[in-house]
Coordinates of C-alpha atoms in Angstrom, one line a residue:
X271 CA 55.2 -4.5 -21.6
X272 CA 53.5 -5.1 -18.7
X273 CA 49.6 -4.6 -18.2
X274 CA 48.4 -1.8 -16.0
X275 CA 47.1 -2.8 -12.8
X276 CA 43.3 -1.9 -12.4
X277 CA 42.9 0.7 -9.4
X278 CA 39.8 -0.3 -7.8
X279 CA 38.7 1.0 -4.1
X280 CA 37.3 -2.5 -2.7
X281 CA 35.2 -0.8 -0.4
X282 CA 34.1 -1.6 3.0
X283 CA 34.0 0.0 6.4
X284 CA 37.2 1.9 7.8
X285 CA 38.4 0.3 11.2
X286 CA 38.7 2.6 14.2
X287 CA 42.1 4.6 14.2
X288 CA 44.7 3.0 16.4
X289 CA 46.6 4.6 19.0
X290 CA 50.2 5.6 17.8
X291 CA 51.5 4.3 20.7
X292 CA 51.2 0.8 18.9
X293 CA 53.1 1.8 16.0
X294 CA 56.6 1.0 15.3
X295 CA 59.3 3.6 14.9
X296 CA 59.6 2.3 11.1
X297 CA 55.4 2.7 10.8
X298 CA 55.9 6.3 12.4
X299 CA 58.7 6.9 10.3
X300 CA 56.6 6.1 7.4
X301 CA 53.8 8.0 8.8
X302 CA 55.7 11.4 9.3
X303 CA 56.5 11.2 5.4
X304 CA 52.8 10.4 4.3
X305 CA 50.3 11.5 6.9
X306 CA 47.7 9.1 5.0
X307 CA 49.2 5.8 6.7
X308 CA 47.7 7.3 10.1
X309 CA 44.4 7.2 8.9
X310 CA 42.2 4.2 8.6
X311 CA 41.7 3.5 4.6
X312 CA 39.7 0.6 3.0
X313 CA 41.8 -1.9 1.2
X314 CA 43.0 -0.5 -2.3
X315 CA 45.1 -1.9 -5.1
X316 CA 46.2 1.9 -6.0
X317 CA 49.6 1.6 -7.3
X318 CA 49.8 5.3 -8.4
X319 CA 51.0 6.8 -5.2
X320 CA 54.4 4.7 -4.1
X321 CA 55.7 5.3 -0.3
X322 CA 58.9 7.2 -0.1
X323 CA 61.9 5.3 -0.3
X324 CA 62.5 3.7 2.9
X325 CA 66.1 3.7 4.7
X326 CA 68.1 0.0 4.8
X327 CA 67.0 -1.4 8.3
X328 CA 67.4 -4.8 9.7
X329 CA 63.9 -6.9 8.4
X330 CA 62.7 -7.6 11.6
X331 CA 62.5 -3.5 12.3
X332 CA 60.1 -3.4 9.3
X333 CA 56.8 -3.2 10.5
X334 CA 53.3 -2.9 8.5
X335 CA 51.1 0.0 10.2
X336 CA 48.3 -1.7 12.2
X337 CA 46.0 0.8 10.4
X338 CA 46.9 -0.9 7.0
X339 CA 46.3 -4.6 8.3
X340 CA 43.3 -4.1 10.3
X341 CA 41.5 -2.2 7.1
X342 CA 38.1 -2.9 6.2
X343 CA 37.6 -3.9 10.2
X344 CA 39.5 -7.2 9.4
X345 CA 40.9 -9.1 12.4
X346 CA 43.6 -12.0 12.9
X347 CA 40.7 -14.9 13.3
X348 CA 38.9 -13.5 10.5
X349 CA 42.1 -13.0 8.1
X350 CA 43.1 -16.6 8.7
X351 CA 39.8 -17.8 7.9
X352 CA 39.9 -16.2 4.6
X353 CA 43.1 -17.5 3.7
X354 CA 42.1 -21.0 4.4
X355 CA 39.0 -20.9 2.8
X356 CA 40.2 -19.2 -0.5
X357 CA 43.6 -21.3 -1.0
X358 CA 41.3 -24.4 -0.2
X359 CA 39.5 -23.1 -3.5
X360 CA 42.6 -23.3 -5.6
X361 CA 45.2 -25.3 -3.7
X362 CA 44.8 -28.2 -6.1
X363 CA 46.1 -25.8 -9.0
X364 CA 49.9 -25.1 -9.8
X365 CA 50.5 -22.2 -8.3
X366 CA 53.0 -20.8 -10.9
X367 CA 50.4 -21.0 -13.6
X368 CA 47.6 -19.7 -11.6
X369 CA 49.3 -16.7 -10.1
X370 CA 51.7 -16.1 -13.3
X371 CA 49.0 -16.7 -16.1
X372 CA 45.5 -17.4 -14.1
X373 CA 45.4 -20.7 -15.7
X374 CA 44.5 -24.2 -14.0
X375 CA 46.7 -26.7 -16.3
X376 CA 45.3 -30.1 -16.7
X377 CA 48.5 -32.1 -16.5
X378 CA 49.8 -31.1 -13.4
X379 CA 49.0 -29.7 -10.0
X380 CA 52.2 -29.3 -7.6
X381 CA 54.7 -27.0 -8.7
X382 CA 57.5 -29.5 -8.0
X383 CA 55.5 -31.4 -11.5
X384 CA 55.7 -27.9 -13.1
X385 CA 57.8 -27.6 -16.3
X386 CA 59.0 -24.2 -16.0
X387 CA 62.6 -23.5 -15.3
X388 CA 61.9 -21.6 -12.4
X389 CA 61.2 -24.5 -10.6
X390 CA 64.7 -26.0 -11.2
X391 CA 66.7 -26.8 -8.1
X392 CA 69.6 -24.3 -9.1
X393 CA 67.0 -21.3 -9.3
X394 CA 66.9 -18.4 -6.7
X395 CA 63.3 -19.9 -5.9
X396 CA 64.7 -23.5 -4.9
X397 CA 68.2 -23.0 -4.0
X398 CA 67.6 -19.4 -1.8
X399 CA 64.3 -19.1 -0.9
X400 CA 62.3 -21.8 -0.4
X401 CA 64.1 -23.4 2.2
X402 CA 65.2 -20.5 4.0
X403 CA 62.4 -19.6 6.0
X404 CA 62.6 -20.6 9.5
X405 CA 59.8 -19.8 11.6
X406 CA 59.3 -19.0 15.4
X407 CA 58.3 -22.2 17.5
X408 CA 55.0 -23.3 17.2
X409 CA 53.8 -20.5 14.9
X410 CA 53.7 -22.6 11.7
X411 CA 54.2 -26.1 10.8
X412 CA 57.8 -27.0 9.9
X413 CA 57.0 -28.8 7.1
X414 CA 54.1 -27.1 5.1
X415 CA 54.2 -23.6 6.5
X416 CA 50.9 -23.4 7.4
X417 CA 50.0 -21.1 10.4
X418 CA 49.0 -22.9 13.4
X419 CA 45.8 -21.4 13.7
X420 CA 42.5 -23.6 14.4
X421 CA 41.2 -22.0 11.1
X422 CA 43.5 -23.9 9.0
X423 CA 42.1 -27.5 10.6
X424 CA 45.8 -28.7 10.1
X425 CA 46.6 -32.1 11.7
X426 CA 49.7 -33.2 13.0
X427 CA 51.8 -35.1 12.0
X428 CA 51.6 -33.1 8.6
X429 CA 50.5 -35.4 6.0
X430 CA 49.2 -34.9 2.3
X431 CA 49.5 -31.0 2.3
X432 CA 52.4 -31.1 -0.6
X433 CA 49.9 -28.7 -2.7
X434 CA 49.6 -26.3 0.4
X435 CA 53.1 -26.5 1.0
X436 CA 53.8 -25.3 -2.7
X437 CA 51.4 -22.6 -2.0
X438 CA 52.5 -21.3 1.3
X439 CA 55.9 -21.4 -0.1
X440 CA 55.6 -19.8 -3.9
X441 CA 52.8 -17.1 -3.4
X442 CA 55.1 -14.5 -1.3
X443 CA 57.9 -15.6 -3.6
X444 CA 55.9 -14.7 -6.7
X445 CA 54.5 -11.3 -4.7
X446 CA 58.0 -10.2 -4.1
X447 CA 59.3 -11.0 -7.7
X448 CA 56.1 -9.5 -9.9
X449 CA 56.5 -6.2 -10.0
X450 CA 52.9 -5.5 -10.4
X451 CA 51.8 -7.7 -7.8
X452 CA 54.7 -6.2 -5.7
X453 CA 53.6 -2.6 -6.2
X454 CA 49.8 -3.8 -5.2
X455 CA 50.1 -5.8 -2.5
X456 CA 52.9 -3.7 -0.8
X457 CA 50.9 -0.4 -1.5
X458 CA 48.0 -1.2 -0.1
X459 CA 50.2 -2.2 3.2
X460 CA 51.9 1.4 3.3
X461 CA 55.0 -0.4 2.3
X462 CA 57.5 1.0 -0.3
X463 CA 57.3 -1.6 -3.1
X464 CA 61.6 -1.6 -3.1
X465 CA 61.7 -1.6 0.9
X466 CA 63.4 -5.3 0.4
X467 CA 67.2 -5.2 -0.3
X468 CA 67.9 -8.8 -0.9
X469 CA 65.4 -12.2 -1.1
X470 CA 67.2 -13.2 2.4
X471 CA 65.9 -10.1 4.1
X472 CA 62.4 -10.6 2.5
X473 CA 62.6 -14.3 4.2
X474 CA 63.6 -12.9 7.6
X475 CA 60.9 -10.6 7.6
X476 CA 58.1 -13.0 6.5
X477 CA 58.6 -15.0 9.5
X478 CA 58.2 -12.2 11.9
X479 CA 55.1 -11.2 13.9
X480 CA 53.2 -8.8 12.3
X481 CA 52.6 -6.5 15.3
X482 CA 54.6 -5.5 17.8
X483 CA 54.4 -7.0 21.4
X484 CA 52.4 -4.7 23.3
X485 CA 49.8 -4.9 20.8
X486 CA 46.6 -6.7 21.6
X487 CA 46.4 -8.8 18.5
X488 CA 50.2 -9.9 18.8
X489 CA 50.4 -13.5 18.4
X490 CA 53.3 -15.8 17.1
X491 CA 51.0 -17.4 14.3
X492 CA 49.9 -14.2 12.7
X493 CA 53.2 -13.6 10.8
X494 CA 53.8 -10.6 8.0
X495 CA 53.8 -13.9 5.7
X496 CA 50.0 -14.3 6.8
X497 CA 49.3 -10.4 6.6
X498 CA 50.9 -10.8 2.6
X499 CA 48.6 -13.6 1.7
X500 CA 45.7 -12.0 2.9
X501 CA 46.1 -9.2 1.3
X502 CA 47.4 -10.9 -2.4
X503 CA 44.1 -13.5 -1.9
X504 CA 41.8 -10.7 -1.3
X505 CA 43.0 -8.7 -4.3
X506 CA 43.2 -11.8 -6.4
X507 CA 39.4 -12.7 -5.4
X508 CA 38.1 -9.3 -5.8
X509 CA 39.7 -9.0 -9.1
X510 CA 42.1 -6.0 -8.5
X511 CA 45.1 -7.8 -10.1
X512 CA 44.8 -8.3 -14.0
X513 CA 46.8 -11.2 -15.4
X514 CA 47.9 -9.5 -18.7
X515 CA 48.2 -11.3 -22.1
X516 CA 51.3 -13.8 -22.1
X517 CA 51.3 -13.7 -18.3
X518 CA 53.0 -11.8 -15.5
X519 CA 56.9 -10.7 -15.9
X520 CA 59.0 -11.7 -13.3
X521 CA 62.0 -9.7 -11.8
X522 CA 65.4 -10.8 -13.5
X523 CA 66.9 -12.0 -9.9
X524 CA 64.3 -14.7 -10.6
X525 CA 66.4 -16.3 -13.4
X526 CA 69.4 -15.8 -12.0
X527 CA 71.5 -19.1 -12.0
X528 CA 69.2 -21.0 -14.5
X529 CA 70.2 -22.4 -17.8

């Protein structure tokens, strides 16, 4: 049985309210069902109040409310810098062992060196997800998926970034496929944890710009993947995500096709 997440308020100063004109129809629909989405709120890991179910819609139409993205007065540049600094301190660790078990093994650093069956070529992660993301041109490195933002100090051509590539590819996968992590991250962002009905829809959504075109902070390198990575790493850094004894449990879909 999965251990419950610790429910903690991570504090901070609420961001100013944003004009409803900047919110997408999806965001407004969510807000009409749950008025709290329209208010500024600190980043939290409250998984006890899931959002109401959302109707099936194209992944490109699913948007995170700006008030949730910019909780605690976070802004794109600061968020990208936080990801770069935080990932830099853990990128030499196998992301599977670090995220699922809270461990840093001595015998390998790369996901491809991991003995877990999840890394097999015939599994959902390798076969369906890892190579399926297609980003907008000049929004992320085509090889390692690092956002093309100055904060990451990414050099071109891309060299010696296998460990970074492992993190950018596997981190969003584990966010989706570990129920307690998905609930924490999605609920923090005002999304229903069961928003995505397929791994393909999720892959498409990750590559889209996080903000609508009319928003002043809209940018091709500020994608839903960046927002999810920031939220997960912030919750993990502030110890709002607990690794249960024996490690996290993945959804059954993660093991489909594996022997």
